Amino acid sequence: AASREREEKDLKTRFAIGIVLSVVIFVGSMQHWFPFLHGIPRLPLLVVMFILTTPVVFWVGSRFFIGALKAARQKTTDMNTLVAVGAFAAWFYSSLATFFPRLFTGAEIMPHVYYDGAAFIVTLIILGRLLEAKAKGRTSQAIQRLIGLKPKTARIVRDGIESDIPIEG
């Protein structure tokens, strides 16, 4: 129970930090939607989004990278691999587009960034893990309550005489 509570607390902290940063990153990504951001030059805004996205991907989402590495050692893949690869790809591409835009403009491509996607992928999967942990906790508590409902005695009828005997468990 204590381990489960620590896990829930950690997930809550990671989710809270992730969602706050993700919303800020989203606002920065959609600069054209928010008039108060129109006066901010694009490059400084991209650098700020890079700075905000990096802890979301690599701290909030660290469990996905750890899980993906464990799966890779076992020569397999799982959901952690999917989340880690997706979030890292979006972060890495966006980082290249931020700091080395000529890689894309040389090919006459206007680079877009996906910091918001990387951040929200990690944050929403953490939310799923948090909800799963809470559900498991409630299930464990329900099982404990059911075990507590186990009768303490049994009534036995022998030769027409009823008697209560303790149940050993």
CSV table of C-alpha atoms in Angstrom, one decimal:
chain,number,residue,atom,x,y,z
A,1,ALA,CA,0.0,0.0,0.0
A,2,ALA,CA,2.8,2.4,0.8
A,3,SER,CA,4.6,1.6,-2.4
A,4,ARG,CA,1.3,2.2,-4.3
A,5,GLU,CA,0.8,5.6,-2.6
A,6,ARG,CA,4.4,6.7,-3.4
A,7,GLU,CA,3.7,5.7,-7.0
A,8,GLU,CA,0.5,7.6,-7.2
A,9,LYS,CA,2.1,10.7,-5.6
A,10,ASP,CA,5.0,10.5,-8.1
A,11,LEU,CA,2.6,10.2,-11.0
A,12,LYS,CA,0.4,13.1,-9.7
A,13,THR,CA,3.5,15.3,-9.5
A,14,ARG,CA,4.7,14.4,-12.9
A,15,PHE,CA,1.3,14.9,-14.4
A,16,ALA,CA,0.8,18.3,-12.7
A,17,ILE,CA,4.1,19.5,-14.0
A,18,GLY,CA,3.6,18.0,-17.4
A,19,ILE,CA,0.1,19.4,-18.0
A,20,VAL,CA,1.1,22.9,-16.9
A,21,LEU,CA,4.2,23.0,-19.1
A,22,SER,CA,2.3,21.3,-22.0
A,23,VAL,CA,-0.4,23.9,-22.0
A,24,VAL,CA,2.2,26.7,-22.0
A,25,ILE,CA,4.0,24.9,-24.8
A,26,PHE,CA,0.8,24.5,-26.8
A,27,VAL,CA,0.1,28.3,-26.4
A,28,GLY,CA,3.6,29.0,-27.8
A,29,SER,CA,3.1,26.6,-30.6
A,30,MET,CA,-0.1,28.3,-31.7
A,31,GLN,CA,1.3,31.8,-31.7
A,32,HIS,CA,-1.1,32.8,-34.5
A,33,TRP,CA,-4.1,32.0,-32.3
A,34,PHE,CA,-3.1,34.3,-29.4
A,35,PRO,CA,-2.8,38.0,-30.1
A,36,PHE,CA,-0.7,38.7,-27.0
A,37,LEU,CA,2.1,36.5,-28.6
A,38,HIS,CA,2.1,38.2,-32.0
A,39,GLY,CA,4.9,40.7,-31.0
A,40,ILE,CA,7.3,37.9,-29.9
A,41,PRO,CA,9.9,36.9,-32.5
A,42,ARG,CA,9.6,33.3,-33.5
A,43,LEU,CA,13.1,32.1,-32.7
A,44,PRO,CA,13.1,33.2,-29.0
A,45,LEU,CA,9.7,31.6,-28.6
A,46,LEU,CA,11.0,28.3,-30.1
A,47,VAL,CA,14.0,28.3,-27.7
A,48,VAL,CA,11.6,28.8,-24.8
A,49,MET,CA,9.4,25.9,-26.0
A,50,PHE,CA,12.6,23.8,-26.4
A,51,ILE,CA,13.6,24.6,-22.8
A,52,LEU,CA,10.0,23.8,-21.5
A,53,THR,CA,9.6,20.6,-23.5
A,54,THR,CA,12.9,19.0,-22.6
A,55,PRO,CA,12.0,18.3,-18.9
A,56,VAL,CA,8.5,17.1,-20.0
A,57,VAL,CA,9.9,14.6,-22.4
A,58,PHE,CA,12.9,13.5,-20.4
A,59,TRP,CA,11.8,13.9,-16.7
A,60,VAL,CA,8.0,13.5,-16.8
A,61,GLY,CA,8.4,10.8,-19.5
A,62,SER,CA,11.6,9.2,-18.0
A,63,ARG,CA,9.7,6.0,-17.2
A,64,PHE,CA,8.9,5.4,-20.9
A,65,PHE,CA,12.6,5.7,-21.8
A,66,ILE,CA,13.6,3.4,-19.0
A,67,GLY,CA,10.9,0.9,-20.0
A,68,ALA,CA,11.9,1.1,-23.7
A,69,LEU,CA,15.6,0.4,-22.8
A,70,LYS,CA,14.5,-2.6,-20.7
A,71,ALA,CA,12.4,-3.9,-23.6
A,72,ALA,CA,15.3,-3.3,-26.0
A,73,ARG,CA,17.6,-5.4,-23.7
A,74,GLN,CA,15.0,-8.2,-24.0
A,75,LYS,CA,14.9,-7.7,-27.8
A,76,THR,CA,11.3,-6.8,-27.7
A,77,THR,CA,9.1,-3.7,-27.9
A,78,ASP,CA,6.1,-2.5,-25.9
A,79,MET,CA,4.0,0.6,-25.2
A,80,ASN,CA,7.0,2.3,-23.5
A,81,THR,CA,8.9,1.9,-26.7
A,82,LEU,CA,6.1,3.5,-28.7
A,83,VAL,CA,5.8,6.4,-26.4
A,84,ALA,CA,9.5,7.0,-26.1
A,85,VAL,CA,10.1,6.8,-29.8
A,86,GLY,CA,7.2,9.1,-30.6
A,87,ALA,CA,8.0,11.7,-28.0
A,88,PHE,CA,11.7,11.6,-28.8
A,89,ALA,CA,11.1,11.9,-32.5
A,90,ALA,CA,8.9,14.9,-32.1
A,91,TRP,CA,11.3,16.6,-29.7
A,92,PHE,CA,14.4,15.8,-31.8
A,93,TYR,CA,12.8,17.0,-35.1
A,94,SER,CA,11.6,20.2,-33.4
A,95,SER,CA,15.0,20.8,-31.9
A,96,LEU,CA,16.6,20.5,-35.3
A,97,ALA,CA,14.0,22.8,-36.7
A,98,THR,CA,14.7,25.3,-33.9
A,99,PHE,CA,18.5,25.3,-33.9
A,100,PHE,CA,19.3,24.2,-37.5
A,101,PRO,CA,16.4,25.5,-39.6
A,102,ARG,CA,18.7,25.6,-42.7
A,103,LEU,CA,18.6,21.8,-42.8
A,104,PHE,CA,15.0,22.3,-43.9
A,105,THR,CA,14.9,25.6,-45.7
A,106,GLY,CA,17.7,24.5,-48.0
A,107,ALA,CA,15.2,22.0,-49.4
A,108,GLU,CA,12.6,24.8,-49.5
A,109,ILE,CA,10.7,23.3,-46.7
A,110,MET,CA,9.3,25.6,-44.0
A,111,PRO,CA,10.0,23.7,-40.8
A,112,HIS,CA,7.3,23.3,-38.2
A,113,VAL,CA,7.9,22.3,-34.6
A,114,TYR,CA,6.0,19.6,-32.7
A,115,TYR,CA,7.0,20.5,-29.1
A,116,ASP,CA,3.4,20.5,-28.1
A,117,GLY,CA,2.9,17.0,-29.5
A,118,ALA,CA,5.9,15.6,-27.7
A,119,ALA,CA,4.8,17.2,-24.4
A,120,PHE,CA,1.2,16.2,-24.6
A,121,ILE,CA,2.0,12.6,-25.7
A,122,VAL,CA,4.0,12.1,-22.5
A,123,THR,CA,1.7,14.0,-20.3
A,124,LEU,CA,-1.5,12.2,-21.4
A,125,ILE,CA,0.1,8.8,-21.1
A,126,ILE,CA,1.2,9.7,-17.6
A,127,LEU,CA,-2.4,10.6,-16.9
A,128,GLY,CA,-3.4,7.2,-18.1
A,129,ARG,CA,-0.9,5.6,-15.8
A,130,LEU,CA,-2.1,7.7,-12.9
A,131,LEU,CA,-5.7,6.6,-13.5
A,132,GLU,CA,-4.6,3.0,-13.8
A,133,ALA,CA,-2.7,3.2,-10.5
A,134,LYS,CA,-5.8,4.7,-8.8
A,135,ALA,CA,-8.0,2.0,-10.2
A,136,LYS,CA,-5.6,-0.7,-9.0
A,137,GLY,CA,-5.5,0.9,-5.6
A,138,ARG,CA,-9.3,0.9,-5.3
A,139,THR,CA,-9.4,-2.8,-6.5
A,140,SER,CA,-6.9,-3.8,-3.8
A,141,GLN,CA,-8.9,-2.0,-1.2
A,142,ALA,CA,-12.1,-3.7,-2.3
A,143,ILE,CA,-10.4,-7.1,-2.2
A,144,GLN,CA,-9.1,-6.4,1.3
A,145,ARG,CA,-12.7,-5.4,2.4
A,146,LEU,CA,-14.0,-8.6,0.9
A,147,ILE,CA,-11.5,-10.6,2.8
A,148,GLY,CA,-12.6,-8.8,5.9
A,149,LEU,CA,-16.1,-10.1,5.3
A,150,LYS,CA,-15.0,-13.7,5.7
A,151,PRO,CA,-17.0,-15.3,8.5
A,152,LYS,CA,-15.1,-16.0,11.8
A,153,THR,CA,-17.1,-19.0,12.7
A,154,ALA,CA,-19.0,-21.8,11.0
A,155,ARG,CA,-22.2,-23.5,12.3
A,156,ILE,CA,-22.0,-27.2,12.2
A,157,VAL,CA,-24.9,-29.6,12.8
A,158,ARG,CA,-23.8,-33.0,14.3
A,159,ASP,CA,-26.3,-35.6,15.5
A,160,GLY,CA,-29.0,-32.8,15.4
A,161,ILE,CA,-27.0,-30.5,17.6
A,162,GLU,CA,-25.9,-27.1,16.2
A,163,SER,CA,-22.5,-25.7,17.3
A,164,ASP,CA,-20.3,-22.8,16.2
A,165,ILE,CA,-16.7,-23.5,15.7
A,166,PRO,CA,-13.9,-21.0,14.8
A,167,ILE,CA,-12.7,-21.0,11.2
A,168,GLU,CA,-8.9,-21.1,11.0
A,169,GLY,CA,-7.4,-19.1,8.3
